[in-house]
Amino acid sequence: AGLTVEDTWFPMPGLVAHHAEVTEGTLRIGDAVTASIDHMRRERIRRNHTATHLLHWALRLVLGDHVRQAGSLVAADRLRFDFTHFEAVTSEQLEKIERLVNAKIMENHRVLAYETSLVSAREAGVTALFGEKYGDFVRVLEVGNFSKELCGGTHVARTSELGLVKIVSEGSIGANLRRIEATTSFDAMDAIYGEEDVLTRAAEALRSRPEEVAEKAVALVQRVRDAEKALADLKRKDAAGGVDELVGNALDVGYRIVVARVDADGAKELRDLSDLMRAKLGGGAVVLAAESDGKALLLAAGSDEAVEGGFDAGGIVREIAPLVGGRGGGRPSMAQAGGDDPARIDEALEVARDALTTG
């Protein structure tokens, strides 16, 4: 009384294994017990196990004979099939694999399990797991006239019992190893209903019919890209106007130099501003700083004439970088640095300005 036992089935080559674990209560010698199987759960396992054989067949047909099983999991709610392959499986190939499997399901092929000698099985071209050890007699699982594999697990009697197979994921798990996960029957229907729900909600958000979602999404992405380009163009124009003002107020230390804080979204944009300023200066040099993503960015650059006049970009950056919590350096003509303390950018620029004008 009060005894709870969990029974788990898992397939192994050549046998059917059971594992029973008492999770509640106590079992004593002489106790009368009644063993029973959760038939609904077992049927789901059977469907998923037979589906792995169909997937193996379809994978080899679509991807090539080099495909070999490298592991699997058969559970009540899903199946997992690992296999050898040298590249990602395309969406077109996955669709073809899924269609082939479901076609065999609808054709309602017989699923037959029988025992024979290992020698006879090999002569008949039955697929075996590479590196697995088998006895003199083995169990063969034959599906229609297209799939024959050694297997000791439980299976359906006809392929139509699977109802439907739905591939839910495919990806890499190592060098030349891929993994497919799929569901069958009611779980496959749930997966499809879930995808339909996502599609319906996307259609509602885009104010379109489900069949128009892809077209609407592509159009929306293009509109966003166009808006981002227009914004970038506007920022460049604003920056150009600011550059003209900074160049107009450049210092003369034997060569013209701009020392300024600017708006820049990243190191590349800061370099672009530096190039633009030096072009407008007709040479000269710049020491620029910006805040981006909570970080301080520093850049110093000078023309050959400025370097000959004593400008040292690397020396300036090495001097001011510690003020913003960073390190950096470079050549006399170009140097960059980053730091974690953007609050001290103005202080760092003031130090650079003093060094350039009093040095």
PDB file of N, CA and C in Angstrom, residues 172-272:
ATOM      1  N   SER A 172      24.472  21.933 -34.963  1.00  0.00           N
ATOM      2  CA  SER A 172      25.755  21.268 -34.755  1.00  0.00           C
ATOM      3  C   SER A 172      25.936  20.921 -33.287  1.00  0.00           C
ATOM      4  N   ILE A 173      26.542  19.754 -33.033  1.00  0.00           N
ATOM      5  CA  ILE A 173      26.895  19.372 -31.661  1.00  0.00           C
ATOM      6  C   ILE A 173      28.372  19.005 -31.581  1.00  0.00           C
ATOM      7  N   GLY A 174      29.122  19.273 -32.644  1.00  0.00           N
ATOM      8  CA  GLY A 174      30.540  18.961 -32.662  1.00  0.00           C
ATOM      9  C   GLY A 174      31.056  18.887 -34.084  1.00  0.00           C
ATOM     10  N   ALA A 175      32.332  18.584 -34.219  1.00  0.00           N
ATOM     11  CA  ALA A 175      32.931  18.496 -35.551  1.00  0.00           C
ATOM     12  C   ALA A 175      32.277  17.374 -36.345  1.00  0.00           C
ATOM     13  N   ASN A 176      31.680  17.741 -37.471  1.00  0.00           N
ATOM     14  CA  ASN A 176      31.022  16.779 -38.371  1.00  0.00           C
ATOM     15  C   ASN A 176      29.909  15.994 -37.686  1.00  0.00           C
ATOM     16  N   LEU A 177      29.303  16.578 -36.656  1.00  0.00           N
ATOM     17  CA  LEU A 177      28.179  15.949 -35.972  1.00  0.00           C
ATOM     18  C   LEU A 177      27.006  16.914 -35.921  1.00  0.00           C
ATOM     19  N   ARG A 178      25.823  16.426 -36.300  1.00  0.00           N
ATOM     20  CA  ARG A 178      24.622  17.250 -36.301  1.00  0.00           C
ATOM     21  C   ARG A 178      23.549  16.590 -35.437  1.00  0.00           C
ATOM     22  N   ARG A 179      22.560  17.373 -35.051  1.00  0.00           N
ATOM     23  CA  ARG A 179      21.466  16.846 -34.237  1.00  0.00           C
ATOM     24  C   ARG A 179      20.137  17.355 -34.751  1.00  0.00           C
ATOM     25  N   ILE A 180      19.211  16.426 -34.941  1.00  0.00           N
ATOM     26  CA  ILE A 180      17.835  16.772 -35.297  1.00  0.00           C
ATOM     27  C   ILE A 180      16.935  16.413 -34.120  1.00  0.00           C
ATOM     28  N   GLU A 181      16.009  17.299 -33.807  1.00  0.00           N
ATOM     29  CA  GLU A 181      14.981  17.000 -32.818  1.00  0.00           C
ATOM     30  C   GLU A 181      13.626  17.095 -33.516  1.00  0.00           C
ATOM     31  N   ALA A 182      12.744  16.184 -33.184  1.00  0.00           N
ATOM     32  CA  ALA A 182      11.449  16.138 -33.862  1.00  0.00           C
ATOM     33  C   ALA A 182      10.386  15.611 -32.906  1.00  0.00           C
ATOM     34  N   THR A 183       9.148  15.740 -33.322  1.00  0.00           N
ATOM     35  CA  THR A 183       8.022  15.218 -32.554  1.00  0.00           C
ATOM     36  C   THR A 183       7.097  14.467 -33.510  1.00  0.00           C
ATOM     37  N   THR A 184       6.212  13.670 -32.926  1.00  0.00           N
ATOM     38  CA  THR A 184       5.261  12.919 -33.741  1.00  0.00           C
ATOM     39  C   THR A 184       3.850  13.089 -33.188  1.00  0.00           C
ATOM     40  N   SER A 185       2.900  12.673 -33.984  1.00  0.00           N
ATOM     41  CA  SER A 185       1.507  12.567 -33.563  1.00  0.00           C
ATOM     42  C   SER A 185       0.988  13.855 -32.925  1.00  0.00           C
ATOM     43  N   PHE A 186       0.400  13.758 -31.723  1.00  0.00           N
ATOM     44  CA  PHE A 186      -0.214  14.914 -31.081  1.00  0.00           C
ATOM     45  C   PHE A 186       0.803  15.985 -30.728  1.00  0.00           C
ATOM     46  N   ASP A 187       2.033  15.566 -30.378  1.00  0.00           N
ATOM     47  CA  ASP A 187       3.073  16.548 -30.074  1.00  0.00           C
ATOM     48  C   ASP A 187       3.468  17.323 -31.330  1.00  0.00           C
ATOM     49  N   ALA A 188       3.457  16.641 -32.488  1.00  0.00           N
ATOM     50  CA  ALA A 188       3.739  17.325 -33.750  1.00  0.00           C
ATOM     51  C   ALA A 188       2.640  18.342 -34.057  1.00  0.00           C
ATOM     52  N   MET A 189       1.400  17.958 -33.781  1.00  0.00           N
ATOM     53  CA  MET A 189       0.289  18.889 -33.997  1.00  0.00           C
ATOM     54  C   MET A 189       0.420  20.097 -33.084  1.00  0.00           C
ATOM     55  N   ASP A 190       0.816  19.874 -31.832  1.00  0.00           N
ATOM     56  CA  ASP A 190       1.017  20.989 -30.905  1.00  0.00           C
ATOM     57  C   ASP A 190       2.100  21.932 -31.410  1.00  0.00           C
ATOM     58  N   ALA A 191       3.171  21.360 -31.976  1.00  0.00           N
ATOM     59  CA  ALA A 191       4.251  22.187 -32.518  1.00  0.00           C
ATOM     60  C   ALA A 191       3.752  23.042 -33.673  1.00  0.00           C
ATOM     61  N   ILE A 192       2.932  22.446 -34.540  1.00  0.00           N
ATOM     62  CA  ILE A 192       2.379  23.181 -35.673  1.00  0.00           C
ATOM     63  C   ILE A 192       1.422  24.266 -35.199  1.00  0.00           C
ATOM     64  N   TYR A 193       0.562  23.929 -34.217  1.00  0.00           N
ATOM     65  CA  TYR A 193      -0.354  24.934 -33.669  1.00  0.00           C
ATOM     66  C   TYR A 193       0.426  26.097 -33.054  1.00  0.00           C
ATOM     67  N   GLY A 194       1.557  25.778 -32.408  1.00  0.00           N
ATOM     68  CA  GLY A 194       2.384  26.833 -31.825  1.00  0.00           C
ATOM     69  C   GLY A 194       2.943  27.757 -32.882  1.00  0.00           C
ATOM     70  N   GLU A 195       3.427  27.182 -33.993  1.00  0.00           N
ATOM     71  CA  GLU A 195       3.952  28.006 -35.085  1.00  0.00           C
ATOM     72  C   GLU A 195       2.840  28.846 -35.706  1.00  0.00           C
ATOM     73  N   GLU A 196       1.656  28.275 -35.849  1.00  0.00           N
ATOM     74  CA  GLU A 196       0.529  29.020 -36.400  1.00  0.00           C
ATOM     75  C   GLU A 196       0.144  30.187 -35.492  1.00  0.00           C
ATOM     76  N   ASP A 197       0.230  29.965 -34.182  1.00  0.00           N
ATOM     77  CA  ASP A 197      -0.080  31.033 -33.243  1.00  0.00           C
ATOM     78  C   ASP A 197       0.903  32.192 -33.391  1.00  0.00           C
ATOM     79  N   VAL A 198       2.188  31.862 -33.516  1.00  0.00           N
ATOM     80  CA  VAL A 198       3.202  32.901 -33.721  1.00  0.00           C
ATOM     81  C   VAL A 198       2.936  33.657 -35.021  1.00  0.00           C
ATOM     82  N   LEU A 199       2.605  32.919 -36.080  1.00  0.00           N
ATOM     83  CA  LEU A 199       2.318  33.539 -37.366  1.00  0.00           C
ATOM     84  C   LEU A 199       1.102  34.450 -37.285  1.00  0.00           C
ATOM     85  N   THR A 200       0.071  33.989 -36.578  1.00  0.00           N
ATOM     86  CA  THR A 200      -1.149  34.798 -36.436  1.00  0.00           C
ATOM     87  C   THR A 200      -0.856  36.090 -35.692  1.00  0.00           C
ATOM     88  N   ARG A 201      -0.083  35.996 -34.602  1.00  0.00           N
ATOM     89  CA  ARG A 201       0.242  37.194 -33.830  1.00  0.00           C
ATOM     90  C   ARG A 201       1.125  38.146 -34.634  1.00  0.00           C
ATOM     91  N   ALA A 202       2.031  37.587 -35.447  1.00  0.00           N
ATOM     92  CA  ALA A 202       2.865  38.433 -36.306  1.00  0.00           C
ATOM     93  C   ALA A 202       2.005  39.139 -37.351  1.00  0.00           C
ATOM     94  N   ALA A 203       1.036  38.408 -37.907  1.00  0.00           N
ATOM     95  CA  ALA A 203       0.129  39.006 -38.896  1.00  0.00           C
ATOM     96  C   ALA A 203      -0.682  40.131 -38.272  1.00  0.00           C
ATOM     97  N   GLU A 204      -1.146  39.925 -37.050  1.00  0.00           N
ATOM     98  CA  GLU A 204      -1.905  40.976 -36.369  1.00  0.00           C
ATOM     99  C   GLU A 204      -1.034  42.211 -36.133  1.00  0.00           C
ATOM    100  N   ALA A 205       0.217  41.995 -35.726  1.00  0.00           N
ATOM    101  CA  ALA A 205       1.121  43.120 -35.483  1.00  0.00           C
ATOM    102  C   ALA A 205       1.421  43.890 -36.759  1.00  0.00           C
ATOM    103  N   LEU A 206       1.496  43.150 -37.886  1.00  0.00           N
ATOM    104  CA  LEU A 206       1.793  43.779 -39.176  1.00  0.00           C
ATOM    105  C   LEU A 206       0.528  44.216 -39.914  1.00  0.00           C
ATOM    106  N   ARG A 207      -0.640  43.920 -39.292  1.00  0.00           N
ATOM    107  CA  ARG A 207      -1.937  44.257 -39.902  1.00  0.00           C
ATOM    108  C   ARG A 207      -2.041  43.677 -41.306  1.00  0.00           C
ATOM    109  N   SER A 208      -1.790  42.381 -41.367  1.00  0.00           N
ATOM    110  CA  SER A 208      -1.824  41.693 -42.658  1.00  0.00           C
ATOM    111  C   SER A 208      -2.415  40.305 -42.467  1.00  0.00           C
ATOM    112  N   ARG A 209      -2.647  39.621 -43.579  1.00  0.00           N
ATOM    113  CA  ARG A 209      -3.058  38.226 -43.522  1.00  0.00           C
ATOM    114  C   ARG A 209      -1.811  37.363 -43.318  1.00  0.00           C
ATOM    115  N   PRO A 210      -1.964  36.164 -42.716  1.00  0.00           N
ATOM    116  CA  PRO A 210      -0.806  35.309 -42.465  1.00  0.00           C
ATOM    117  C   PRO A 210       0.046  35.060 -43.703  1.00  0.00           C
ATOM    118  N   GLU A 211      -0.590  34.876 -44.851  1.00  0.00           N
ATOM    119  CA  GLU A 211       0.180  34.599 -46.069  1.00  0.00           C
ATOM    120  C   GLU A 211       0.967  35.813 -46.557  1.00  0.00           C
ATOM    121  N   GLU A 212       0.705  36.998 -45.987  1.00  0.00           N
ATOM    122  CA  GLU A 212       1.413  38.207 -46.393  1.00  0.00           C
ATOM    123  C   GLU A 212       2.517  38.600 -45.419  1.00  0.00           C
ATOM    124  N   VAL A 213       2.691  37.819 -44.350  1.00  0.00           N
ATOM    125  CA  VAL A 213       3.638  38.201 -43.297  1.00  0.00           C
ATOM    126  C   VAL A 213       5.063  38.345 -43.824  1.00  0.00           C
ATOM    127  N   ALA A 214       5.523  37.372 -44.610  1.00  0.00           N
ATOM    128  CA  ALA A 214       6.902  37.431 -45.113  1.00  0.00           C
ATOM    129  C   ALA A 214       7.121  38.684 -45.946  1.00  0.00           C
ATOM    130  N   GLU A 215       6.192  38.972 -46.859  1.00  0.00           N
ATOM    131  CA  GLU A 215       6.312  40.155 -47.710  1.00  0.00           C
ATOM    132  C   GLU A 215       6.291  41.439 -46.881  1.00  0.00           C
ATOM    133  N   LYS A 216       5.388  41.495 -45.906  1.00  0.00           N
ATOM    134  CA  LYS A 216       5.277  42.681 -45.049  1.00  0.00           C
ATOM    135  C   LYS A 216       6.543  42.853 -44.205  1.00  0.00           C
ATOM    136  N   ALA A 217       7.080  41.749 -43.695  1.00  0.00           N
ATOM    137  CA  ALA A 217       8.278  41.816 -42.861  1.00  0.00           C
ATOM    138  C   ALA A 217       9.472  42.323 -43.662  1.00  0.00           C
ATOM    139  N   VAL A 218       9.626  41.832 -44.900  1.00  0.00           N
ATOM    140  CA  VAL A 218      10.711  42.285 -45.759  1.00  0.00           C
ATOM    141  C   VAL A 218      10.584  43.784 -46.026  1.00  0.00           C
ATOM    142  N   ALA A 219       9.345  44.235 -46.310  1.00  0.00           N
ATOM    143  CA  ALA A 219       9.114  45.654 -46.562  1.00  0.00           C
ATOM    144  C   ALA A 219       9.430  46.493 -45.325  1.00  0.00           C
ATOM    145  N   LEU A 220       9.055  45.981 -44.144  1.00  0.00           N
ATOM    146  CA  LEU A 220       9.303  46.708 -42.905  1.00  0.00           C
ATOM    147  C   LEU A 220      10.799  46.814 -42.624  1.00  0.00           C
ATOM    148  N   VAL A 221      11.532  45.723 -42.847  1.00  0.00           N
ATOM    149  CA  VAL A 221      12.985  45.744 -42.652  1.00  0.00           C
ATOM    150  C   VAL A 221      13.631  46.765 -43.574  1.00  0.00           C
ATOM    151  N   GLN A 222      13.159  46.835 -44.831  1.00  0.00           N
ATOM    152  CA  GLN A 222      13.713  47.802 -45.776  1.00  0.00           C
ATOM    153  C   GLN A 222      13.414  49.233 -45.336  1.00  0.00           C
ATOM    154  N   ARG A 223      12.205  49.469 -44.810  1.00  0.00           N
ATOM    155  CA  ARG A 223      11.859  50.806 -44.319  1.00  0.00           C
ATOM    156  C   ARG A 223      12.756  51.207 -43.151  1.00  0.00           C
ATOM    157  N   VAL A 224      13.034  50.259 -42.262  1.00  0.00           N
ATOM    158  CA  VAL A 224      13.918  50.543 -41.133  1.00  0.00           C
ATOM    159  C   VAL A 224      15.321  50.876 -41.629  1.00  0.00           C
ATOM    160  N   ARG A 225      15.805  50.099 -42.598  1.00  0.00           N
ATOM    161  CA  ARG A 225      17.135  50.367 -43.151  1.00  0.00           C
ATOM    162  C   ARG A 225      17.194  51.742 -43.816  1.00  0.00           C
ATOM    163  N   ASP A 226      16.137  52.081 -44.555  1.00  0.00           N
ATOM    164  CA  ASP A 226      16.100  53.395 -45.199  1.00  0.00           C
ATOM    165  C   ASP A 226      16.094  54.506 -44.156  1.00  0.00           C
ATOM    166  N   ALA A 227      15.332  54.297 -43.066  1.00  0.00           N
ATOM    167  CA  ALA A 227      15.268  55.306 -42.009  1.00  0.00           C
ATOM    168  C   ALA A 227      16.615  55.453 -41.312  1.00  0.00           C
ATOM    169  N   GLU A 228      17.283  54.321 -41.083  1.00  0.00           N
ATOM    170  CA  GLU A 228      18.601  54.368 -40.446  1.00  0.00           C
ATOM    171  C   GLU A 228      19.608  55.074 -41.337  1.00  0.00           C
ATOM    172  N   LYS A 229      19.518  54.840 -42.661  1.00  0.00           N
ATOM    173  CA  LYS A 229      20.438  55.514 -43.591  1.00  0.00           C
ATOM    174  C   LYS A 229      20.174  57.021 -43.604  1.00  0.00           C
ATOM    175  N   ALA A 230      18.882  57.393 -43.610  1.00  0.00           N
ATOM    176  CA  ALA A 230      18.545  58.817 -43.605  1.00  0.00           C
ATOM    177  C   ALA A 230      19.040  59.486 -42.327  1.00  0.00           C
ATOM    178  N   LEU A 231      18.903  58.775 -41.198  1.00  0.00           N
ATOM    179  CA  LEU A 231      19.377  59.322 -39.931  1.00  0.00           C
ATOM    180  C   LEU A 231      20.893  59.464 -39.926  1.00  0.00           C
ATOM    181  N   ALA A 232      21.577  58.450 -40.489  1.00  0.00           N
ATOM    182  CA  ALA A 232      23.036  58.525 -40.564  1.00  0.00           C
ATOM    183  C   ALA A 232      23.484  59.681 -41.445  1.00  0.00           C
ATOM    184  N   ASP A 233      22.777  59.894 -42.574  1.00  0.00           N
ATOM    185  CA  ASP A 233      23.103  61.021 -43.456  1.00  0.00           C
ATOM    186  C   ASP A 233      22.914  62.347 -42.727  1.00  0.00           C
ATOM    187  N   LEU A 234      21.804  62.434 -41.954  1.00  0.00           N
ATOM    188  CA  LEU A 234      21.537  63.662 -41.203  1.00  0.00           C
ATOM    189  C   LEU A 234      22.618  63.904 -40.154  1.00  0.00           C
ATOM    190  N   LYS A 235      23.036  62.820 -39.477  1.00  0.00           N
ATOM    191  CA  LYS A 235      24.091  62.960 -38.477  1.00  0.00           C
ATOM    192  C   LYS A 235      25.389  63.409 -39.120  1.00  0.00           C
ATOM    193  N   ARG A 236      25.679  62.886 -40.328  1.00  0.00           N
ATOM    194  CA  ARG A 236      26.904  63.293 -41.017  1.00  0.00           C
ATOM    195  C   ARG A 236      26.857  64.772 -41.384  1.00  0.00           C
ATOM    196  N   LYS A 237      25.668  65.224 -41.815  1.00  0.00           N
ATOM    197  CA  LYS A 237      25.542  66.647 -42.164  1.00  0.00           C
ATOM    198  C   LYS A 237      25.725  67.532 -40.936  1.00  0.00           C
ATOM    199  N   ASP A 238      25.099  67.093 -39.827  1.00  0.00           N
ATOM    200  CA  ASP A 238      25.266  67.849 -38.583  1.00  0.00           C
ATOM    201  C   ASP A 238      26.714  67.846 -38.142  1.00  0.00           C
ATOM    202  N   ALA A 239      27.342  66.667 -38.276  1.00  0.00           N
ATOM    203  CA  ALA A 239      28.748  66.561 -37.881  1.00  0.00           C
ATOM    204  C   ALA A 239      29.620  67.443 -38.750  1.00  0.00           C
ATOM    205  N   ALA A 240      29.302  67.491 -40.069  1.00  0.00           N
ATOM    206  CA  ALA A 240      30.083  68.327 -40.984  1.00  0.00           C
ATOM    207  C   ALA A 240      29.986  69.793 -40.592  1.00  0.00           C
ATOM    208  N   GLY A 241      28.762  70.210 -40.190  1.00  0.00           N
ATOM    209  CA  GLY A 241      28.594  71.591 -39.742  1.00  0.00           C
ATOM    210  C   GLY A 241      29.400  71.867 -38.494  1.00  0.00           C
ATOM    211  N   GLY A 242      29.406  70.904 -37.570  1.00  0.00           N
ATOM    212  CA  GLY A 242      30.207  71.054 -36.359  1.00  0.00           C
ATOM    213  C   GLY A 242      31.686  71.035 -36.655  1.00  0.00           C
ATOM    214  N   VAL A 243      32.092  70.242 -37.630  1.00  0.00           N
ATOM    215  CA  VAL A 243      33.494  70.180 -38.031  1.00  0.00           C
ATOM    216  C   VAL A 243      33.963  71.524 -38.554  1.00  0.00           C
ATOM    217  N   ASP A 244      33.110  72.160 -39.385  1.00  0.00           N
ATOM    218  CA  ASP A 244      33.481  73.473 -39.933  1.00  0.00           C
ATOM    219  C   ASP A 244      33.741  74.473 -38.816  1.00  0.00           C
ATOM    220  N   GLU A 245      32.895  74.445 -37.774  1.00  0.00           N
ATOM    221  CA  GLU A 245      33.064  75.374 -36.654  1.00  0.00           C
ATOM    222  C   GLU A 245      34.349  75.074 -35.894  1.00  0.00           C
ATOM    223  N   LEU A 246      34.616  73.776 -35.636  1.00  0.00           N
ATOM    224  CA  LEU A 246      35.826  73.402 -34.913  1.00  0.00           C
ATOM    225  C   LEU A 246      37.080  73.759 -35.707  1.00  0.00           C
ATOM    226  N   VAL A 247      37.041  73.505 -37.023  1.00  0.00           N
ATOM    227  CA  VAL A 247      38.191  73.842 -37.874  1.00  0.00           C
ATOM    228  C   VAL A 247      38.415  75.352 -37.895  1.00  0.00           C
ATOM    229  N   GLY A 248      37.300  76.091 -37.889  1.00  0.00           N
ATOM    230  CA  GLY A 248      37.417  77.563 -37.888  1.00  0.00           C
ATOM    231  C   GLY A 248      38.053  78.093 -36.618  1.00  0.00           C
ATOM    232  N   ASN A 249      37.938  77.352 -35.525  1.00  0.00           N
ATOM    233  CA  ASN A 249      38.508  77.771 -34.247  1.00  0.00           C
ATOM    234  C   ASN A 249      39.786  77.001 -33.907  1.00  0.00           C
ATOM    235  N   ALA A 250      40.426  76.403 -34.909  1.00  0.00           N
ATOM    236  CA  ALA A 250      41.634  75.612 -34.675  1.00  0.00           C
ATOM    237  C   ALA A 250      42.740  76.461 -34.068  1.00  0.00           C
ATOM    238  N   LEU A 251      43.537  75.831 -33.215  1.00  0.00           N
ATOM    239  CA  LEU A 251      44.686  76.498 -32.610  1.00  0.00           C
ATOM    240  C   LEU A 251      45.856  76.497 -33.584  1.00  0.00           C
ATOM    241  N   ASP A 252      46.729  77.478 -33.447  1.00  0.00           N
ATOM    242  CA  ASP A 252      47.935  77.524 -34.278  1.00  0.00           C
ATOM    243  C   ASP A 252      49.141  77.374 -33.364  1.00  0.00           C
ATOM    244  N   VAL A 253      49.779  76.207 -33.434  1.00  0.00           N
ATOM    245  CA  VAL A 253      50.958  75.937 -32.602  1.00  0.00           C
ATOM    246  C   VAL A 253      52.182  75.680 -33.497  1.00  0.00           C
ATOM    247  N   GLY A 254      52.205  76.368 -34.640  1.00  0.00           N
ATOM    248  CA  GLY A 254      53.199  76.100 -35.667  1.00  0.00           C
ATOM    249  C   GLY A 254      52.590  75.265 -36.769  1.00  0.00           C
ATOM    250  N   TYR A 255      51.503  74.628 -36.481  1.00  0.00           N
ATOM    251  CA  TYR A 255      50.617  73.916 -37.398  1.00  0.00           C
ATOM    252  C   TYR A 255      49.231  74.033 -36.792  1.00  0.00           C
ATOM    253  N   ARG A 256      48.207  73.854 -37.580  1.00  0.00           N
ATOM    254  CA  ARG A 256      46.841  74.003 -37.081  1.00  0.00           C
ATOM    255  C   ARG A 256      46.390  72.706 -36.400  1.00  0.00           C
ATOM    256  N   ILE A 257      45.738  72.849 -35.234  1.00  0.00           N
ATOM    257  CA  ILE A 257      45.311  71.677 -34.487  1.00  0.00           C
ATOM    258  C   ILE A 257      43.963  71.925 -33.831  1.00  0.00           C
ATOM    259  N   VAL A 258      43.117  70.869 -33.847  1.00  0.00           N
ATOM    260  CA  VAL A 258      41.812  70.903 -33.193  1.00  0.00           C
ATOM    261  C   VAL A 258      41.860  69.950 -32.009  1.00  0.00           C
ATOM    262  N   VAL A 259      41.541  70.443 -30.831  1.00  0.00           N
ATOM    263  CA  VAL A 259      41.413  69.627 -29.630  1.00  0.00           C
ATOM    264  C   VAL A 259      39.968  69.767 -29.172  1.00  0.00           C
ATOM    265  N   ALA A 260      39.179  68.701 -29.285  1.00  0.00           N
ATOM    266  CA  ALA A 260      37.741  68.861 -29.039  1.00  0.00           C
ATOM    267  C   ALA A 260      37.064  67.560 -28.639  1.00  0.00           C
ATOM    268  N   ARG A 261      35.950  67.723 -27.949  1.00  0.00           N
ATOM    269  CA  ARG A 261      35.042  66.619 -27.646  1.00  0.00           C
ATOM    270  C   ARG A 261      33.986  66.604 -28.742  1.00  0.00           C
ATOM    271  N   VAL A 262      33.720  65.438 -29.288  1.00  0.00           N
ATOM    272  CA  VAL A 262      32.767  65.312 -30.397  1.00  0.00           C
ATOM    273  C   VAL A 262      31.780  64.200 -30.097  1.00  0.00           C
ATOM    274  N   ASP A 263      30.713  64.159 -30.887  1.00  0.00           N
ATOM    275  CA  ASP A 263      29.743  63.057 -30.814  1.00  0.00           C
ATOM    276  C   ASP A 263      30.135  62.005 -31.835  1.00  0.00           C
ATOM    277  N   ALA A 264      30.370  60.807 -31.366  1.00  0.00           N
ATOM    278  CA  ALA A 264      30.746  59.710 -32.268  1.00  0.00           C
ATOM    279  C   ALA A 264      30.236  58.396 -31.691  1.00  0.00           C
ATOM    280  N   ASP A 265      29.630  57.608 -32.550  1.00  0.00           N
ATOM    281  CA  ASP A 265      29.099  56.297 -32.135  1.00  0.00           C
ATOM    282  C   ASP A 265      30.112  55.217 -32.467  1.00  0.00           C
ATOM    283  N   GLY A 266      31.167  55.161 -31.682  1.00  0.00           N
ATOM    284  CA  GLY A 266      32.171  54.130 -31.884  1.00  0.00           C
ATOM    285  C   GLY A 266      33.464  54.674 -32.460  1.00  0.00           C
ATOM    286  N   ALA A 267      34.502  53.814 -32.409  1.00  0.00           N
ATOM    287  CA  ALA A 267      35.838  54.213 -32.836  1.00  0.00           C
ATOM    288  C   ALA A 267      35.899  54.541 -34.322  1.00  0.00           C
ATOM    289  N   LYS A 268      35.156  53.814 -35.141  1.00  0.00           N
ATOM    290  CA  LYS A 268      35.198  54.065 -36.592  1.00  0.00           C
ATOM    291  C   LYS A 268      34.675  55.459 -36.911  1.00  0.00           C
ATOM    292  N   GLU A 269      33.551  55.836 -36.281  1.00  0.00           N
ATOM    293  CA  GLU A 269      32.998  57.155 -36.538  1.00  0.00           C
ATOM    294  C   GLU A 269      33.948  58.246 -36.057  1.00  0.00           C
ATOM    295  N   LEU A 270      34.668  57.981 -34.968  1.00  0.00           N
ATOM    296  CA  LEU A 270      35.651  58.945 -34.475  1.00  0.00           C
ATOM    297  C   LEU A 270      36.790  59.097 -35.481  1.00  0.00           C
ATOM    298  N   ARG A 271      37.234  57.989 -36.074  1.00  0.00           N
ATOM    299  CA  ARG A 271      38.286  58.061 -37.109  1.00  0.00           C
ATOM    300  C   ARG A 271      37.801  58.811 -38.332  1.00  0.00           C
ATOM    301  N   ASP A 272      36.541  58.589 -38.710  1.00  0.00           N
ATOM    302  CA  ASP A 272      35.993  59.296 -39.870  1.00  0.00           C
ATOM    303  C   ASP A 272      35.981  60.804 -39.633  1.00  0.00           C
TER     304      ASP A 272
END
